């Protein structure tokens, strides 16, 4: 089989971008890539920071020609076990983008970490669609406070009835000034904070990370990497960022790039953000590679915070490739949808975010 990562067209910025969740330790290594998204040359400055917000030695400024790309390999090596990078355009007029890649230290399996760019006015709260310990998979959680002050968060975990609804609840978490917190076992971490999540068996659900009212979106980051252990050591997995209110959907979204063949299989998942405190009913219509609607749409009614996954939906509909249209039929809360591509041989996953 194969192990790799999927990535969509990137968000661009004319000023700054931040990539969080970089790691350089016995389990993971990270690279940082920079992209000129315009025809004119630009120069970018990369400021690296460690897990407590401390300033690290940064690479030389990078000049990129029109549409140029470059990668900084293992920029944290010899400096920190984890950290982030703030990228600033110091000259030129073209916009740019950036992203990180987490690579497993044993298998080299990669996970794509998108940049956070300015302009999201919807606030800092983040919805992590799923954290779990189920069927040989477990989730790692990452939180980053980009401010110079402690940040008091509340974490609301909603267990999924598809796995185990037990253990739902809300607990506090304070991130110190500039702190990046990475917890390799998300479910054990949440138990230790006081949630009554059962041990043993399959457990999992959505996690809503709430910041103090008025906190700007670029002040906080959250995300999860869900992975399985590889037979020869190391892991195969995928990373997905927590979504702001503005990054969730209100009425309609699409999940593209689904596949079902000898090399890849796909799942599709939906989650109710629950911001209006009500249930939502979603209809998922699948389309084949030629754009023809497939029979038997899926429908799910989700309580606030509820997550549900449709496993290999193309199989029963006889399609080898396609996409899904997700529509809200009832309710007022916002929601999210995403796809997962899994290698048929080693189950390595790739995260496909929705398009709106």
Short mmCIF file of C-alpha atoms in Angstrom, two decimals:
data_model
loop_
_atom_site.label_atom_id
_atom_site.label_comp_id
_atom_site.label_asym_id
_atom_site.label_seq_id
_atom_site.Cartn_x
_atom_site.Cartn_y
_atom_site.Cartn_z
CA UNK A 1 0.00 0.00 0.00
CA UNK A 2 0.90 3.64 0.33
CA UNK A 3 1.17 6.29 3.01
CA UNK A 4 0.76 9.97 2.29
CA UNK A 5 -1.32 13.09 2.74
CA UNK A 6 -4.06 15.00 0.95
CA UNK A 7 -4.27 18.78 0.73
CA UNK A 8 -6.70 21.24 -0.81
CA UNK A 9 -5.99 24.60 -2.41
CA UNK A 10 -4.46 26.78 0.29
CA UNK A 11 -5.62 30.02 1.86
CA UNK A 12 -3.36 32.95 0.98
CA UNK A 13 -2.32 36.06 2.89
CA UNK A 14 -0.80 39.43 1.92
CA UNK A 15 0.76 39.92 5.37
CA UNK A 16 1.25 37.03 7.81
CA UNK A 17 0.48 33.35 8.29
CA UNK A 18 1.08 31.00 11.20
CA UNK A 19 1.70 27.25 11.16
CA UNK A 20 1.17 25.56 14.53
CA UNK A 21 1.67 22.03 15.78
CA UNK A 22 5.18 21.45 14.42
CA UNK A 23 7.05 18.62 16.16
CA UNK A 24 10.65 17.41 16.25
CA UNK A 25 11.05 14.46 18.59
CA UNK A 26 11.37 10.69 18.72
CA UNK A 27 7.88 10.21 17.27
CA UNK A 28 7.50 13.02 14.71
CA UNK A 29 9.53 15.39 12.57
CA UNK A 30 8.26 18.46 10.73
CA UNK A 31 8.93 20.44 7.58
CA UNK A 32 7.68 23.92 6.72
CA UNK A 33 6.82 24.98 3.16
CA UNK A 34 6.42 28.50 1.74
CA UNK A 35 4.61 29.37 -1.49
CA UNK A 36 4.53 32.59 -3.50
CA UNK A 37 0.92 32.86 -4.68
CA UNK A 38 1.58 35.63 -7.22
CA UNK A 39 3.74 36.60 -10.20
CA UNK A 40 6.05 39.06 -8.43
CA UNK A 41 9.04 38.12 -6.23
CA UNK A 42 8.57 38.30 -2.46
CA UNK A 43 10.76 37.88 0.61
CA UNK A 44 9.39 36.06 3.64
CA UNK A 45 10.68 36.11 7.22
CA UNK A 46 10.09 32.99 9.33
CA UNK A 47 10.05 33.43 13.11
CA UNK A 48 10.18 30.12 14.98
CA UNK A 49 8.84 29.75 18.51
CA UNK A 50 9.09 26.87 20.97
CA UNK A 51 6.39 25.15 23.04
CA UNK A 52 6.28 27.98 25.59
CA UNK A 53 6.33 30.76 23.03
CA UNK A 54 10.05 31.26 23.41
CA UNK A 55 11.96 32.73 20.46
CA UNK A 56 14.09 30.22 18.57
CA UNK A 57 16.84 30.72 16.03
CA UNK A 58 15.11 31.37 12.73
CA UNK A 59 16.25 30.56 9.22
CA UNK A 60 17.47 33.20 6.80
CA UNK A 61 14.78 35.19 5.02
CA UNK A 62 13.47 33.36 1.97
CA UNK A 63 13.11 35.10 -1.41
CA UNK A 64 10.69 33.40 -3.77
CA UNK A 65 10.29 34.23 -7.43
CA UNK A 66 6.82 34.43 -8.95
CA UNK A 67 4.81 31.30 -8.03
CA UNK A 68 7.91 29.95 -6.28
CA UNK A 69 7.91 27.22 -3.62
CA UNK A 70 10.50 26.21 -1.04
CA UNK A 71 10.64 23.84 1.91
CA UNK A 72 12.54 24.28 5.17
CA UNK A 73 13.41 20.80 6.35
CA UNK A 74 13.13 20.11 10.09
CA UNK A 75 13.44 23.76 11.17
CA UNK A 76 13.04 22.84 14.86
CA UNK A 77 15.90 20.30 14.80
CA UNK A 78 18.25 20.86 17.73
CA UNK A 79 16.06 23.62 19.13
CA UNK A 80 12.71 22.33 20.41
CA UNK A 81 10.53 19.23 20.57
CA UNK A 82 7.54 21.23 19.32
CA UNK A 83 6.70 24.72 18.20
CA UNK A 84 5.23 26.90 15.50
CA UNK A 85 6.27 29.30 12.77
CA UNK A 86 5.05 32.83 12.07
CA UNK A 87 5.68 33.89 8.49
CA UNK A 88 5.70 37.56 7.54
CA UNK A 89 6.08 39.14 4.10
CA UNK A 90 8.86 41.71 4.37
CA UNK A 91 9.08 42.77 0.74
CA UNK A 92 7.22 42.36 -2.53
CA UNK A 93 3.53 42.60 -3.39
CA UNK A 94 2.39 39.03 -4.13
CA UNK A 95 0.32 37.15 -1.57
CA UNK A 96 1.70 33.91 -0.16
CA UNK A 97 0.79 30.74 1.65
CA UNK A 98 2.51 28.31 3.98
CA UNK A 99 1.91 24.88 5.45
CA UNK A 100 3.52 22.31 7.68
CA UNK A 101 4.04 18.59 7.24
CA UNK A 102 4.22 16.21 10.19
CA UNK A 103 6.15 13.05 9.29
CA UNK A 104 6.20 9.94 11.44
CA UNK A 105 9.80 9.30 12.52
CA UNK A 106 9.58 5.58 11.67
CA UNK A 107 7.17 5.22 8.74
CA UNK A 108 7.62 8.74 7.24
CA UNK A 109 3.83 8.94 6.91
CA UNK A 110 2.87 12.58 6.46
CA UNK A 111 0.07 14.79 7.78
CA UNK A 112 -0.76 18.17 6.28
CA UNK A 113 -1.03 21.14 8.67
CA UNK A 114 -2.65 24.21 7.05
CA UNK A 115 -1.66 27.75 7.96
CA UNK A 116 -3.81 30.11 10.00
CA UNK A 117 -4.23 33.40 8.12
CA UNK A 118 -5.75 36.71 9.30
CA UNK A 119 -9.26 37.80 8.41
CA UNK A 120 -11.57 35.38 10.24
CA UNK A 121 -13.88 37.59 12.30
CA UNK A 122 -15.95 34.74 13.75
CA UNK A 123 -13.98 34.31 17.00
CA UNK A 124 -11.46 31.89 18.45
CA UNK A 125 -13.71 28.95 19.42
CA UNK A 126 -12.67 25.78 17.61
CA UNK A 127 -14.62 22.62 16.80
CA UNK A 128 -12.42 19.51 16.62
CA UNK A 129 -14.76 17.13 14.74
CA UNK A 130 -13.65 13.89 16.40
CA UNK A 131 -11.28 12.62 19.08
CA UNK A 132 -11.37 8.91 19.74
CA UNK A 133 -9.92 5.63 20.87
CA UNK A 134 -11.58 3.04 18.66
CA UNK A 135 -10.82 0.10 16.37
CA UNK A 136 -7.07 0.46 16.86
CA UNK A 137 -7.06 4.24 16.28
CA UNK A 138 -6.37 6.99 18.80
CA UNK A 139 -6.23 10.76 18.68
CA UNK A 140 -3.50 13.21 19.66
CA UNK A 141 -4.58 16.74 20.62
CA UNK A 142 -2.74 20.02 20.03
CA UNK A 143 -3.66 23.41 21.51
CA UNK A 144 -1.73 26.65 20.94
CA UNK A 145 -2.15 29.99 22.67
CA UNK A 146 -0.64 32.68 20.45
CA UNK A 147 -1.13 35.49 22.98
CA UNK A 148 1.15 36.86 25.69
CA UNK A 149 -1.47 36.19 28.40
CA UNK A 150 -2.86 32.96 29.92
CA UNK A 151 -6.02 31.79 28.17
CA UNK A 152 -8.83 30.09 30.11
CA UNK A 153 -10.59 27.59 27.85
CA UNK A 154 -13.59 25.34 28.32
CA UNK A 155 -13.62 21.98 26.57
CA UNK A 156 -17.01 20.45 25.79
CA UNK A 157 -16.81 16.80 24.79
CA UNK A 158 -19.89 15.13 23.29
CA UNK A 159 -19.64 11.36 23.04
CA UNK A 160 -20.98 9.93 19.78
CA UNK A 161 -23.75 7.31 20.00
CA UNK A 162 -22.02 5.58 17.10
CA UNK A 163 -19.09 4.86 19.44
CA UNK A 164 -20.12 5.55 23.04
CA UNK A 165 -22.21 8.50 24.19
CA UNK A 166 -20.90 8.07 27.75
CA UNK A 167 -18.49 10.56 29.24
CA UNK A 168 -19.88 13.75 27.75
CA UNK A 169 -19.29 16.95 29.70
CA UNK A 170 -17.39 20.22 30.05
CA UNK A 171 -14.05 20.81 31.78
CA UNK A 172 -11.71 23.81 32.07
CA UNK A 173 -8.22 24.07 30.63
CA UNK A 174 -5.83 27.01 30.98
CA UNK A 175 -3.06 27.54 28.45
CA UNK A 176 -0.19 29.64 29.69
CA UNK A 177 1.20 32.60 27.77
CA UNK A 178 2.46 31.34 24.41
CA UNK A 179 1.94 27.70 25.37
CA UNK A 180 1.61 24.91 22.82
CA UNK A 181 0.23 21.79 24.50
CA UNK A 182 0.40 18.41 22.73
CA UNK A 183 -1.26 15.36 24.28
CA UNK A 184 -0.55 12.05 22.51
CA UNK A 185 -3.56 10.28 24.07
CA UNK A 186 -6.55 12.60 23.80
CA UNK A 187 -9.00 10.36 25.66
CA UNK A 188 -6.67 9.80 28.62
CA UNK A 189 -6.02 13.55 28.72
CA UNK A 190 -9.75 14.34 28.83
CA UNK A 191 -10.29 11.71 31.54
CA UNK A 192 -7.51 13.26 33.61
CA UNK A 193 -9.25 16.63 33.31
CA UNK A 194 -12.30 15.06 34.93
CA UNK A 195 -14.54 13.74 32.14
CA UNK A 196 -16.07 10.30 32.91
CA UNK A 197 -15.07 8.77 29.57
CA UNK A 198 -15.14 4.95 29.85
CA UNK A 199 -11.93 2.98 29.55
CA UNK A 200 -11.84 0.03 27.20
CA UNK A 201 -14.05 -0.38 24.17
CA UNK A 202 -14.64 2.18 21.46
CA UNK A 203 -15.08 5.78 22.63
CA UNK A 204 -15.05 9.07 20.78
CA UNK A 205 -16.86 12.28 20.03
CA UNK A 206 -16.60 15.92 19.05
CA UNK A 207 -14.65 18.46 21.09
CA UNK A 208 -15.66 22.13 21.18
CA UNK A 209 -12.85 24.38 22.44
CA UNK A 210 -14.27 27.67 23.72
CA UNK A 211 -12.11 30.73 24.40
CA UNK A 212 -13.07 33.82 26.41
CA UNK A 213 -15.69 35.95 24.67
CA UNK A 214 -14.17 38.40 22.22
CA UNK A 215 -10.97 36.42 21.65
CA UNK A 216 -9.80 36.81 18.06
CA UNK A 217 -9.62 33.76 15.80
CA UNK A 218 -5.85 34.02 15.28
CA UNK A 219 -5.22 33.95 19.05
CA UNK A 220 -5.91 30.21 19.42
CA UNK A 221 -5.34 27.03 17.44
CA UNK A 222 -6.50 23.49 18.08
CA UNK A 223 -6.29 20.30 16.11
CA UNK A 224 -6.05 16.54 16.29
CA UNK A 225 -4.02 13.79 14.67
CA UNK A 226 -5.79 10.44 14.58
CA UNK A 227 -3.54 7.48 13.92
CA UNK A 228 -3.06 3.72 14.10
CA UNK A 229 0.14 1.93 15.05
CA UNK A 230 2.06 0.42 12.14
CA UNK A 231 3.03 -3.25 12.26
CA UNK A 232 6.75 -2.49 12.04
CA UNK A 233 6.71 0.44 14.47
CA UNK A 234 5.63 4.04 14.09
CA UNK A 235 2.18 5.18 13.02
CA UNK A 236 -0.08 5.94 10.07
CA UNK A 237 -2.51 8.81 10.52
CA UNK A 238 -3.96 12.17 9.55
CA UNK A 239 -4.15 15.67 11.05
CA UNK A 240 -7.19 17.97 10.98
CA UNK A 241 -7.54 21.48 12.40
CA UNK A 242 -10.26 22.68 14.74
CA UNK A 243 -12.79 24.77 12.80
CA UNK A 244 -13.87 28.27 13.75
CA UNK A 245 -17.53 29.27 13.66
CA UNK A 246 -16.93 30.86 10.25
CA UNK A 247 -15.33 27.70 8.89
CA UNK A 248 -18.42 25.58 9.59
CA UNK A 249 -21.42 25.36 7.27
CA UNK A 250 -24.93 26.78 7.58
CA UNK A 251 -26.84 25.32 4.62
CA UNK A 252 -24.75 23.49 2.02
CA UNK A 253 -21.28 21.97 1.64
CA UNK A 254 -19.46 19.52 -0.61
CA UNK A 255 -16.91 16.82 0.12
CA UNK A 256 -14.89 16.05 -2.99
CA UNK A 257 -12.38 13.39 -3.94
CA UNK A 258 -14.05 10.29 -2.49
CA UNK A 259 -12.74 6.97 -3.82
CA UNK A 260 -13.60 3.28 -3.53
CA UNK A 261 -11.33 0.90 -5.42
CA UNK A 262 -8.54 -1.61 -4.94
CA UNK A 263 -6.17 1.01 -3.52
CA UNK A 264 -8.36 3.47 -1.58
CA UNK A 265 -11.59 3.50 0.42
CA UNK A 266 -13.48 6.53 1.71
CA UNK A 267 -15.64 7.44 4.68
CA UNK A 268 -17.71 10.59 5.18
CA UNK A 269 -18.45 12.20 8.55
CA UNK A 270 -20.74 14.97 9.79
CA UNK A 271 -20.93 16.80 13.13
CA UNK A 272 -23.39 19.30 14.62
CA UNK A 273 -21.59 22.29 16.13
CA UNK A 274 -24.64 22.90 18.33
CA UNK A 275 -24.26 26.68 18.53
CA UNK A 276 -28.06 27.18 18.43
CA UNK A 277 -28.61 24.42 20.98
CA UNK A 278 -30.76 22.36 18.60
CA UNK A 279 -30.63 19.20 16.54
CA UNK A 280 -29.97 19.41 12.82
CA UNK A 281 -31.01 17.01 10.08
CA UNK A 282 -28.55 16.63 7.23
CA UNK A 283 -29.02 14.90 3.87
CA UNK A 284 -25.98 13.53 2.07
CA UNK A 285 -26.38 12.97 -1.67
CA UNK A 286 -23.56 11.12 -3.43
CA UNK A 287 -22.50 11.68 -7.02
CA UNK A 288 -20.35 9.56 -9.30
CA UNK A 289 -17.22 10.73 -11.06
CA UNK A 290 -19.29 11.96 -14.03
CA UNK A 291 -21.53 14.09 -11.78
CA UNK A 292 -24.58 11.82 -11.89
CA UNK A 293 -26.52 11.54 -8.63
CA UNK A 294 -26.29 8.09 -7.04
CA UNK A 295 -29.29 6.40 -5.40
CA UNK A 296 -30.29 6.34 -1.74
CA UNK A 297 -29.04 9.53 -0.07
CA UNK A 298 -28.03 9.23 3.58
CA UNK A 299 -29.87 11.23 6.24
CA UNK A 300 -28.71 11.93 9.78
CA UNK A 301 -30.36 13.83 12.64
CA UNK A 302 -27.66 15.01 15.00
CA UNK A 303 -28.11 16.31 18.54
CA UNK A 304 -25.90 19.28 19.57
CA UNK A 305 -22.27 18.17 19.37
CA UNK A 306 -23.10 14.78 17.84
CA UNK A 307 -20.72 13.16 15.31
CA UNK A 308 -21.63 10.43 12.84
CA UNK A 309 -19.64 8.62 10.16
CA UNK A 310 -20.92 6.90 7.01
CA UNK A 311 -18.51 4.09 6.21
CA UNK A 312 -17.57 3.46 2.57
CA UNK A 313 -20.73 5.07 1.16
CA UNK A 314 -19.69 4.59 -2.46
CA UNK A 315 -19.51 0.78 -2.10
CA UNK A 316 -23.25 0.11 -1.94
CA UNK A 317 -23.87 2.65 -4.71
CA UNK A 318 -21.50 1.01 -7.18
CA UNK A 319 -19.16 3.98 -7.68
CA UNK A 320 -15.36 3.93 -7.76
CA UNK A 321 -15.03 7.70 -7.31
CA UNK A 322 -17.25 10.66 -6.60
CA UNK A 323 -18.26 13.44 -4.25
CA UNK A 324 -20.96 14.26 -1.73
CA UNK A 325 -23.37 17.17 -1.36
CA UNK A 326 -24.42 17.79 2.25
CA UNK A 327 -27.55 19.87 2.92
CA UNK A 328 -29.20 20.98 6.15
CA UNK A 329 -32.87 20.04 6.03
CA UNK A 330 -33.87 21.29 9.49
CA UNK A 331 -32.43 22.98 12.56
CA UNK A 332 -30.50 26.21 13.03
CA UNK A 333 -27.09 25.10 14.33
CA UNK A 334 -24.06 25.15 12.09
CA UNK A 335 -22.30 21.91 11.20
CA UNK A 336 -19.27 20.43 9.49
CA UNK A 337 -18.59 17.56 7.10
CA UNK A 338 -15.39 15.93 5.90
CA UNK A 339 -14.08 12.87 4.11
CA UNK A 340 -11.33 10.40 4.92
CA UNK A 341 -9.33 8.51 2.32
CA UNK A 342 -7.88 5.27 3.69
CA UNK A 343 -5.31 3.10 1.97
CA UNK A 344 -6.80 -0.36 1.46
CA UNK A 345 -3.64 -2.16 2.61
CA UNK A 346 -2.28 -0.25 5.61
CA UNK A 347 -5.33 1.95 6.47
CA UNK A 348 -3.28 5.16 6.31
CA UNK A 349 -5.75 8.05 6.23
CA UNK A 350 -5.93 11.45 4.60
CA UNK A 351 -8.33 14.21 5.69
CA UNK A 352 -10.53 15.90 3.04
CA UNK A 353 -12.07 19.14 4.35
CA UNK A 354 -15.45 20.24 3.05
CA UNK A 355 -15.88 22.97 0.44
CA UNK A 356 -18.66 25.54 0.76
#
